[in-house]
PDB file of C-alpha atoms in Angstrom:
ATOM      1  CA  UNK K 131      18.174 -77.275 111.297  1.00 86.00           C
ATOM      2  CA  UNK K 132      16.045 -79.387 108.896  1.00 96.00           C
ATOM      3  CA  UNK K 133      13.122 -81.732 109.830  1.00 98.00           C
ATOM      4  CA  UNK K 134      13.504 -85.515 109.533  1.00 98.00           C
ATOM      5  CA  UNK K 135      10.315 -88.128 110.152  1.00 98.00           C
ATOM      6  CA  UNK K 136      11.543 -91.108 111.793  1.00 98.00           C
ATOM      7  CA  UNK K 137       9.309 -94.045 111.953  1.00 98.00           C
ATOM      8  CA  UNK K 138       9.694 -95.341 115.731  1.00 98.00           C
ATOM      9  CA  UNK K 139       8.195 -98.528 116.371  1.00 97.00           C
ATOM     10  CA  UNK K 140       9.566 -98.685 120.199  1.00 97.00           C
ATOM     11  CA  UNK K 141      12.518-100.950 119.075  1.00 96.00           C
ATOM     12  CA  UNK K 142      16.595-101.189 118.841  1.00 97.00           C
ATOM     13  CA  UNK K 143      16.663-100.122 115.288  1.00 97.00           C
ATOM     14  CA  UNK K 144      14.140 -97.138 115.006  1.00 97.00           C
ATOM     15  CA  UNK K 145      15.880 -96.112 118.229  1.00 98.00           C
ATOM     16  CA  UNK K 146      19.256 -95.887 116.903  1.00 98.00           C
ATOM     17  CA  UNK K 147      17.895 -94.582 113.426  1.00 98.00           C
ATOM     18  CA  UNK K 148      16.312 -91.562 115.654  1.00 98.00           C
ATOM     19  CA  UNK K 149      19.602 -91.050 117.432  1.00 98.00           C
ATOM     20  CA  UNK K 150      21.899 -91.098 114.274  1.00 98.00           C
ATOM     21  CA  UNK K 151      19.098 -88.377 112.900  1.00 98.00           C
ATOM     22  CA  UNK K 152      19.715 -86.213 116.144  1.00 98.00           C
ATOM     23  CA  UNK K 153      23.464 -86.486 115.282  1.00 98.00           C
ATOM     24  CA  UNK K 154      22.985 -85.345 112.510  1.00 98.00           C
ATOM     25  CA  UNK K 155      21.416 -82.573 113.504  1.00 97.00           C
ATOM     26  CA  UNK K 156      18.091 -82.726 111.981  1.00 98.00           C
ATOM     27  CA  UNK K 157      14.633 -82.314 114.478  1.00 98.00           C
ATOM     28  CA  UNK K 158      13.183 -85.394 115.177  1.00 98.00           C
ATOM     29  CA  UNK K 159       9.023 -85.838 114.056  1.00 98.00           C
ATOM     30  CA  UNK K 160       8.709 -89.481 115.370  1.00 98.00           C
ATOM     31  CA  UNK K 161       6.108 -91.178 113.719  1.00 98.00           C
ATOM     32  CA  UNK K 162       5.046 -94.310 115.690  1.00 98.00           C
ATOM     33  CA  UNK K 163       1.703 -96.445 114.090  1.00 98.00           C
ATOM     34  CA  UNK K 164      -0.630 -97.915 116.637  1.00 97.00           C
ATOM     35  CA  UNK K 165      -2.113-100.423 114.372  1.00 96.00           C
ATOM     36  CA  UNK K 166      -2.861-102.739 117.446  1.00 94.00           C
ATOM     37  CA  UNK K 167      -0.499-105.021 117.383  1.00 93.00           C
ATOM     38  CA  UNK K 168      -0.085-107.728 119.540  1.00 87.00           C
ATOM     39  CA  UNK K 169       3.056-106.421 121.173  1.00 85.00           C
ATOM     40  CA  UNK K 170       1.565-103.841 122.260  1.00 90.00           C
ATOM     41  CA  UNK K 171       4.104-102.796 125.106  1.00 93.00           C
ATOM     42  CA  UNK K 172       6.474-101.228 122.540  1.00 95.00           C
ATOM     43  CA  UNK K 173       3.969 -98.177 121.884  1.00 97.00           C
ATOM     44  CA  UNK K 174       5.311 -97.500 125.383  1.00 96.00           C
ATOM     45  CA  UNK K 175       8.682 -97.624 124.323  1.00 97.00           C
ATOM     46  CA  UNK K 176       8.279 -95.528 121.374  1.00 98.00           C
ATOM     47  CA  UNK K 177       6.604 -92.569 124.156  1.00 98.00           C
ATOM     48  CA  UNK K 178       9.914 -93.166 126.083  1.00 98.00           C
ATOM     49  CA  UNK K 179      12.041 -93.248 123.279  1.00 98.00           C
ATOM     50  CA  UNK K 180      10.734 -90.299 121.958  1.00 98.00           C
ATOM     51  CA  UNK K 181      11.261 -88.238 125.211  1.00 98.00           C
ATOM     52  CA  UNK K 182      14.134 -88.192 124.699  1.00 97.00           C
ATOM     53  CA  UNK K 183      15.184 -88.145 121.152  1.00 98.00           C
ATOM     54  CA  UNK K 184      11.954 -86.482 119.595  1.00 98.00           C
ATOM     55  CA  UNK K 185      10.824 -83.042 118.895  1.00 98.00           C
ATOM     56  CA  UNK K 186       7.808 -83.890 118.078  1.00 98.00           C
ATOM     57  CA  UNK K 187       5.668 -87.623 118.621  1.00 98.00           C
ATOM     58  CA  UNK K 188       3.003 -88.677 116.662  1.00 98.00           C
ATOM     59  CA  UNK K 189       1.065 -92.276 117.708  1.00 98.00           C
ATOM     60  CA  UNK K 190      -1.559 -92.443 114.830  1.00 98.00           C
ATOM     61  CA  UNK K 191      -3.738 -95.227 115.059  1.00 97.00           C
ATOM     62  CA  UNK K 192      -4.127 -97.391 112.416  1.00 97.00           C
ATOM     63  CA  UNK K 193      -5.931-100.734 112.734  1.00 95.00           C
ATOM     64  CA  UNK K 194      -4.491-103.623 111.139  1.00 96.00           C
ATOM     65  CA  UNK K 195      -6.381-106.435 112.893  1.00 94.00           C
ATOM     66  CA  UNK K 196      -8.868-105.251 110.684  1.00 95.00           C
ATOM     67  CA  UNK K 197      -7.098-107.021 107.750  1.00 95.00           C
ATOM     68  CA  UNK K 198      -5.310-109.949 109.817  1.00 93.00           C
ATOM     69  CA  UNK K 199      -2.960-112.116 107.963  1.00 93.00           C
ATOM     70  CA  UNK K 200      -0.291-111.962 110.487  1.00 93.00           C
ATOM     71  CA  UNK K 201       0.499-113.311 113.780  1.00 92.00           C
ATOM     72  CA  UNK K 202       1.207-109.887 114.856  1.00 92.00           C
ATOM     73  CA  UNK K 203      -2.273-109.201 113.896  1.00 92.00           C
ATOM     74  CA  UNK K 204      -4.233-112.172 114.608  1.00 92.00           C
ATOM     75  CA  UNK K 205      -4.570-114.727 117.089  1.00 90.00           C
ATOM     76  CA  UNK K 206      -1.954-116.782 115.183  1.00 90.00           C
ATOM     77  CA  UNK K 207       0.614-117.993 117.422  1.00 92.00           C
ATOM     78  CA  UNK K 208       4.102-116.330 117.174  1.00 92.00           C
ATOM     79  CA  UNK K 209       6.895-118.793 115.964  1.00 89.00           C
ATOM     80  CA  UNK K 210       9.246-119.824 119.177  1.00 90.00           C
ATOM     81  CA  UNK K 211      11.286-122.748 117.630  1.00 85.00           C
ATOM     82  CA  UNK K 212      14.150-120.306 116.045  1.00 75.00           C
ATOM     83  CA  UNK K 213      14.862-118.854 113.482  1.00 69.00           C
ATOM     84  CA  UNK K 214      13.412-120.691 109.993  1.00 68.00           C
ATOM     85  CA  UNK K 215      13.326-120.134 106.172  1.00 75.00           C
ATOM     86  CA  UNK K 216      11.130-118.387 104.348  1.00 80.00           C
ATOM     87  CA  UNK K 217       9.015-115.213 105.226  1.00 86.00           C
ATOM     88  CA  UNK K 218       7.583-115.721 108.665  1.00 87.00           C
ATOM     89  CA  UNK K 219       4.007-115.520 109.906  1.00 89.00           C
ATOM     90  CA  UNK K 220       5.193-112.361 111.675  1.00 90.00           C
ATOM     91  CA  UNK K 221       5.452-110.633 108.679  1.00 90.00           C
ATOM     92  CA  UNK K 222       2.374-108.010 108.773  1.00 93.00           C
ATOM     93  CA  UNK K 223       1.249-107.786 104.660  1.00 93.00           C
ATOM     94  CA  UNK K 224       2.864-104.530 103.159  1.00 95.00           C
ATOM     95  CA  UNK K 225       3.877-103.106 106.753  1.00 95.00           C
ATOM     96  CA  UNK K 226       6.455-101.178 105.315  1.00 96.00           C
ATOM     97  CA  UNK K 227       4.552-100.267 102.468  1.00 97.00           C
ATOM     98  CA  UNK K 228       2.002 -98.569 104.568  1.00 97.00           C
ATOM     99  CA  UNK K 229       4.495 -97.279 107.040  1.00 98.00           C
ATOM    100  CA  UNK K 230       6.733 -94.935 104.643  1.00 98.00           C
ATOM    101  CA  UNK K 231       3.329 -94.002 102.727  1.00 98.00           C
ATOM    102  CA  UNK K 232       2.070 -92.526 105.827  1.00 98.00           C
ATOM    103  CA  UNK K 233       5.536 -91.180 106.881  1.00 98.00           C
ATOM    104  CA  UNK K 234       5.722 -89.606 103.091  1.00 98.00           C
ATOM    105  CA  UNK K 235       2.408 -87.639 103.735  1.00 98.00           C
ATOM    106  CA  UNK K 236       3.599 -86.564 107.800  1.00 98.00           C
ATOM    107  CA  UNK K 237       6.447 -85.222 105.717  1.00 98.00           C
ATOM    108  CA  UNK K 238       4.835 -83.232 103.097  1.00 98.00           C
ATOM    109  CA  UNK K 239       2.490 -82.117 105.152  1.00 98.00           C
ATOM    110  CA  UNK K 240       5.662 -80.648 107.932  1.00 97.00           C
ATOM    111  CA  UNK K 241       7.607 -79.335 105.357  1.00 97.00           C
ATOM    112  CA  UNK K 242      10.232 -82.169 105.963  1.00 98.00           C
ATOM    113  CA  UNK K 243      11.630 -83.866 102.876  1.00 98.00           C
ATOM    114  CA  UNK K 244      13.946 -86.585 105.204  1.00 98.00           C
ATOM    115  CA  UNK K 245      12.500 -89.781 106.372  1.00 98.00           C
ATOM    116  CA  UNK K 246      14.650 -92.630 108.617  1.00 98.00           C
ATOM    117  CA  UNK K 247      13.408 -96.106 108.394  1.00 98.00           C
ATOM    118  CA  UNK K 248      15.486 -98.483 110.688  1.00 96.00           C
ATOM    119  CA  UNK K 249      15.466-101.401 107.996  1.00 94.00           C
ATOM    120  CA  UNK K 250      17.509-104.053 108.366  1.00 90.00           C
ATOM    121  CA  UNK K 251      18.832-106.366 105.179  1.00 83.00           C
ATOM    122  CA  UNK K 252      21.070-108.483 107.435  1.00 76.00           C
ATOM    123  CA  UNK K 253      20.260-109.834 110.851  1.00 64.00           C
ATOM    124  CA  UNK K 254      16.260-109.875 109.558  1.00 62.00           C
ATOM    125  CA  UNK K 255      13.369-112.287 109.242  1.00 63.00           C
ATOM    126  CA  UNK K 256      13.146-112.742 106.110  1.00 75.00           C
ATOM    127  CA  UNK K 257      10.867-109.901 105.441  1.00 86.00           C
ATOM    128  CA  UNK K 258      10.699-108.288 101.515  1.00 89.00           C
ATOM    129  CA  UNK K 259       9.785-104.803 102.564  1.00 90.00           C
ATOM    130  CA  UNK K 260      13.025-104.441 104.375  1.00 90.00           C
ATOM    131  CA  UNK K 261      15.430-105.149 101.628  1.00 91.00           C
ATOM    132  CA  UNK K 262      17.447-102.181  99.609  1.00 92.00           C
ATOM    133  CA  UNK K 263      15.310-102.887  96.537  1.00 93.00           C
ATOM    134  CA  UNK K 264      12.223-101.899  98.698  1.00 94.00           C
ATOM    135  CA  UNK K 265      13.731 -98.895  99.874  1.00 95.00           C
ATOM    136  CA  UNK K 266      14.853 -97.371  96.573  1.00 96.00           C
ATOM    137  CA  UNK K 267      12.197 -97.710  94.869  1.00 97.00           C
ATOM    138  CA  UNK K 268       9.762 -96.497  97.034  1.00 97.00           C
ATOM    139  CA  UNK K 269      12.118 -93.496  97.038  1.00 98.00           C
ATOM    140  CA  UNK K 270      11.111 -93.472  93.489  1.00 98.00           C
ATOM    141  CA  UNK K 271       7.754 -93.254  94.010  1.00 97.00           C
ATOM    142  CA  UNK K 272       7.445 -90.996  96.517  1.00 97.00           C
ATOM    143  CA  UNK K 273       9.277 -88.367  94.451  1.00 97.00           C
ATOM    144  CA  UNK K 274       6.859 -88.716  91.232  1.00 97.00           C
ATOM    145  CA  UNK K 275       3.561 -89.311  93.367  1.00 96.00           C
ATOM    146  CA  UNK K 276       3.976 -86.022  95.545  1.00 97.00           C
ATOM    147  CA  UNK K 277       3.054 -82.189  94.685  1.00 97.00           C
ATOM    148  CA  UNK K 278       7.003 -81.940  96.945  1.00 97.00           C
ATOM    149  CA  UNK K 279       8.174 -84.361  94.137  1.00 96.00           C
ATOM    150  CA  UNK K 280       6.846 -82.981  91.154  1.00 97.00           C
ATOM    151  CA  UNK K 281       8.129 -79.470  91.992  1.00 97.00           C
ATOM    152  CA  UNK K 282      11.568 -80.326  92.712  1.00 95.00           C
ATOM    153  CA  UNK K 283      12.144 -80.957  96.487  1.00 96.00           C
ATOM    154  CA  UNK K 284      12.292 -84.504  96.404  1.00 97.00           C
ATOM    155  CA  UNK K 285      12.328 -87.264  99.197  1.00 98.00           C
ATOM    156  CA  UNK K 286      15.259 -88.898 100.405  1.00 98.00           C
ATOM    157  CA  UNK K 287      14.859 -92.078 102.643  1.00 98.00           C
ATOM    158  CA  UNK K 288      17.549 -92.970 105.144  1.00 98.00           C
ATOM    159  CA  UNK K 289      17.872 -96.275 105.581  1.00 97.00           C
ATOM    160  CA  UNK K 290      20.876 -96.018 108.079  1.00 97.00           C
ATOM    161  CA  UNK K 291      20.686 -99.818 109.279  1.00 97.00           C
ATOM    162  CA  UNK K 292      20.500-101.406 106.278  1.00 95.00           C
ATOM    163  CA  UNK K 293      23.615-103.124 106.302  1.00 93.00           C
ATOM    164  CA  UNK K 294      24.155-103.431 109.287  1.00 95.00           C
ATOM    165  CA  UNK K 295      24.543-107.034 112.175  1.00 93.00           C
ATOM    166  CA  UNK K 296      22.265-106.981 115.345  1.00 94.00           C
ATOM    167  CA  UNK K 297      25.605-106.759 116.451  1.00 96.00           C
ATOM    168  CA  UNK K 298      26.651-103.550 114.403  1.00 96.00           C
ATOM    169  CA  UNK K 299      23.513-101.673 115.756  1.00 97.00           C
ATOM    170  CA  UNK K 300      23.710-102.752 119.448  1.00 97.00           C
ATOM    171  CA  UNK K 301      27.543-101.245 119.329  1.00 98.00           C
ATOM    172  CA  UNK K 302      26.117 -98.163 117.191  1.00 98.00           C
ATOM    173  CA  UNK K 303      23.583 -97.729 120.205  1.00 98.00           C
ATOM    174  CA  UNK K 304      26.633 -97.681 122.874  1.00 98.00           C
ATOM    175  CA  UNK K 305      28.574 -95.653 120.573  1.00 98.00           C
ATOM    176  CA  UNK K 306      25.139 -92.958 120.270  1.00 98.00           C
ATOM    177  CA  UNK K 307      24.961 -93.426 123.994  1.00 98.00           C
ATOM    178  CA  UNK K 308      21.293 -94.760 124.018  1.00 98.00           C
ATOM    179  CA  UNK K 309      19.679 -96.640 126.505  1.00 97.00           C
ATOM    180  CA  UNK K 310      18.872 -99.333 124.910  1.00 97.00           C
ATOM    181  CA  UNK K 311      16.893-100.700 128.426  1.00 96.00           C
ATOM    182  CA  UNK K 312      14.080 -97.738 126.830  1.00 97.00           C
ATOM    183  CA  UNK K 313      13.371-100.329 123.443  1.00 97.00           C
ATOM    184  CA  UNK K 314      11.692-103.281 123.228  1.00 96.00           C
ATOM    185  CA  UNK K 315      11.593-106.140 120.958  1.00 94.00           C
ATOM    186  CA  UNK K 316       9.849-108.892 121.583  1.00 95.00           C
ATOM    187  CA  UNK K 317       6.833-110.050 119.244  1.00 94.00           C
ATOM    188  CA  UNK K 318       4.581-111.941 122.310  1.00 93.00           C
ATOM    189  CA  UNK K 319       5.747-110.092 125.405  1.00 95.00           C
ATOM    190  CA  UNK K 320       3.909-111.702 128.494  1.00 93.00           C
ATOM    191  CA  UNK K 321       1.216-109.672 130.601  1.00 89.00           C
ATOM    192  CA  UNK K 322       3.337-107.755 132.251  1.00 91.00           C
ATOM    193  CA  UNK K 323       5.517-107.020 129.265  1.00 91.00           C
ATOM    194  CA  UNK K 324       8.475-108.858 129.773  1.00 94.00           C
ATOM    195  CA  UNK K 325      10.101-110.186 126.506  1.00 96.00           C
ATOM    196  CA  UNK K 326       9.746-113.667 125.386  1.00 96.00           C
ATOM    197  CA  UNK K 327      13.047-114.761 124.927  1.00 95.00           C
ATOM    198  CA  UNK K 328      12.421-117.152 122.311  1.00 95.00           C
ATOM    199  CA  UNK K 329      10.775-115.395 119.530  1.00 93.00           C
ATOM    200  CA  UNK K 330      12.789-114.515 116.087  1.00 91.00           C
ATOM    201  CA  UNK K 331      12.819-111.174 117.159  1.00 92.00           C
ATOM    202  CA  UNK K 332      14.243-111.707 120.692  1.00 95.00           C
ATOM    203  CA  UNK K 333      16.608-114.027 119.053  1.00 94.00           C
ATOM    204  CA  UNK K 334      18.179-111.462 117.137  1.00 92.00           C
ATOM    205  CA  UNK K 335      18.463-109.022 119.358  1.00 95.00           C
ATOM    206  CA  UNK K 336      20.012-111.522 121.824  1.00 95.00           C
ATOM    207  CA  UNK K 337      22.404-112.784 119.479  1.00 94.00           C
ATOM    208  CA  UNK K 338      23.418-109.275 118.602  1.00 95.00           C
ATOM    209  CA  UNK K 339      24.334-107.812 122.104  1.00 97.00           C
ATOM    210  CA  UNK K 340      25.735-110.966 123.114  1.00 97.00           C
ATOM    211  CA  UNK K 341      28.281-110.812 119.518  1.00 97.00           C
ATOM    212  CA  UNK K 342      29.045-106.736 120.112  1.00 98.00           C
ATOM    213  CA  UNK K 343      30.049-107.993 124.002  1.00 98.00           C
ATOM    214  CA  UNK K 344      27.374-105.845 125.565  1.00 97.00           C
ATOM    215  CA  UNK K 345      24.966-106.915 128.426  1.00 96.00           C
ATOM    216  CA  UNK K 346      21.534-107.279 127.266  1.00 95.00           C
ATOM    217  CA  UNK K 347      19.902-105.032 129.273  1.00 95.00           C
ATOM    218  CA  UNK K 348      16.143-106.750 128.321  1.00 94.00           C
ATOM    219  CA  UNK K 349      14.189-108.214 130.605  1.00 91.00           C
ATOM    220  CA  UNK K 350      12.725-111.751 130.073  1.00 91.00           C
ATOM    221  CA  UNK K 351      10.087-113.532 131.324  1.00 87.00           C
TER     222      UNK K 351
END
């Protein structure tokens, strides 16, 4: 069996990109960043997420309050008035960016050469760093900015989801039999963690069980 790094944030998608890696038989190194969001009940998902799907978990911390600029970051308030135009407020600056470069170096550093990034170019908020471009050519760069690279055992970033509806993954998850009860969502989940309901990402996720014909097993306040 070969190694895969999956980035697991806690939610639907990096659940379902872990379970389509276990079906494909590669060992699971989740990767989840603590980078102290404001949601900050979906580090717990990611630890129950990767009990059972993971081999190995790794929570690095990684603090992005330090920089700000998001309202996933800051004390900005998270959008609630539905989905809008444009890139949203939510959007953390280069998330992705930092994400995959740290997942790149877990990698080299394991011996793994496979990472899953549950991307979305669909059902999505607008974000740049999770369209196909992005993911191709940081492919690229990965494979001429690493010793793995240069000597010929390149990268290859799955980026399973990509094309994928809200509702496409939510049936994917059935299909994978996940729970998806174990993932959260929700962007400004109250004090006891129960999801929002009305942010974009709560929204989608929403509108994407409720299109497959699945119950929604999430909580809200």
């Amino acid at each position: 069996m070969r190694d895969a790094v999956v980035l697991l944030s806690g939610g639907l998608d990096s659940m379902v990109c872990a379970g389509l890696a276990r079906e494909q038989d590669f060992r699971v190194i989740a990767l989840t960043v603590d980078y102290n969001q404001r949601h900050r009940v979906e580090l717990e998902a990611a630890r129950r997420i990767a009990s059972q799907l993971a081999d190995r978990h790794i929570v690095l911390p990684l603090d992005l309050r330090a920089f700000g600029g998001s309202a996933l970051t800051s004390d900005v308030a998270v959008p609630k008035d539905g989905l809008a135009q444009g890139i949203p407020v939510t959007y953390v600056p280069a998330r992705n960016t930092i994400f995959l470069s740290l997942a790149v170096g877990l990698a080299e550093a394991s011996g793994a050469r496979d990472l899953f990034i549950g991307v979305n170019a669909l059902d999505y908020s607008g974000y740049p760093d999770c369209r196909p471009e992005f993911i191709g050519e940081f492919e690229r760069l990965a494979n001429i900015a690493t010793k793995a690279g240069i000597e010929g055992a390149p990268f290859k970033i799955h980026a399973p989801l990509q094309h994928m509806s809200k509702a496409d993954i939510a049936r994917e998850a059935q299909r994978l039999g996940l729970d998806a009860g174990l993932s959260h969502s929700c962007y400004d989940p109250d004090a006891s963690g129960l999801a929002c309901g009305r942010c974009d990402a709560c929204r989608l996720r929403a509108k994407g069980f409720a299109e497959a014909g699945i119950a929604d097993p999430t909580v809200y306040a």
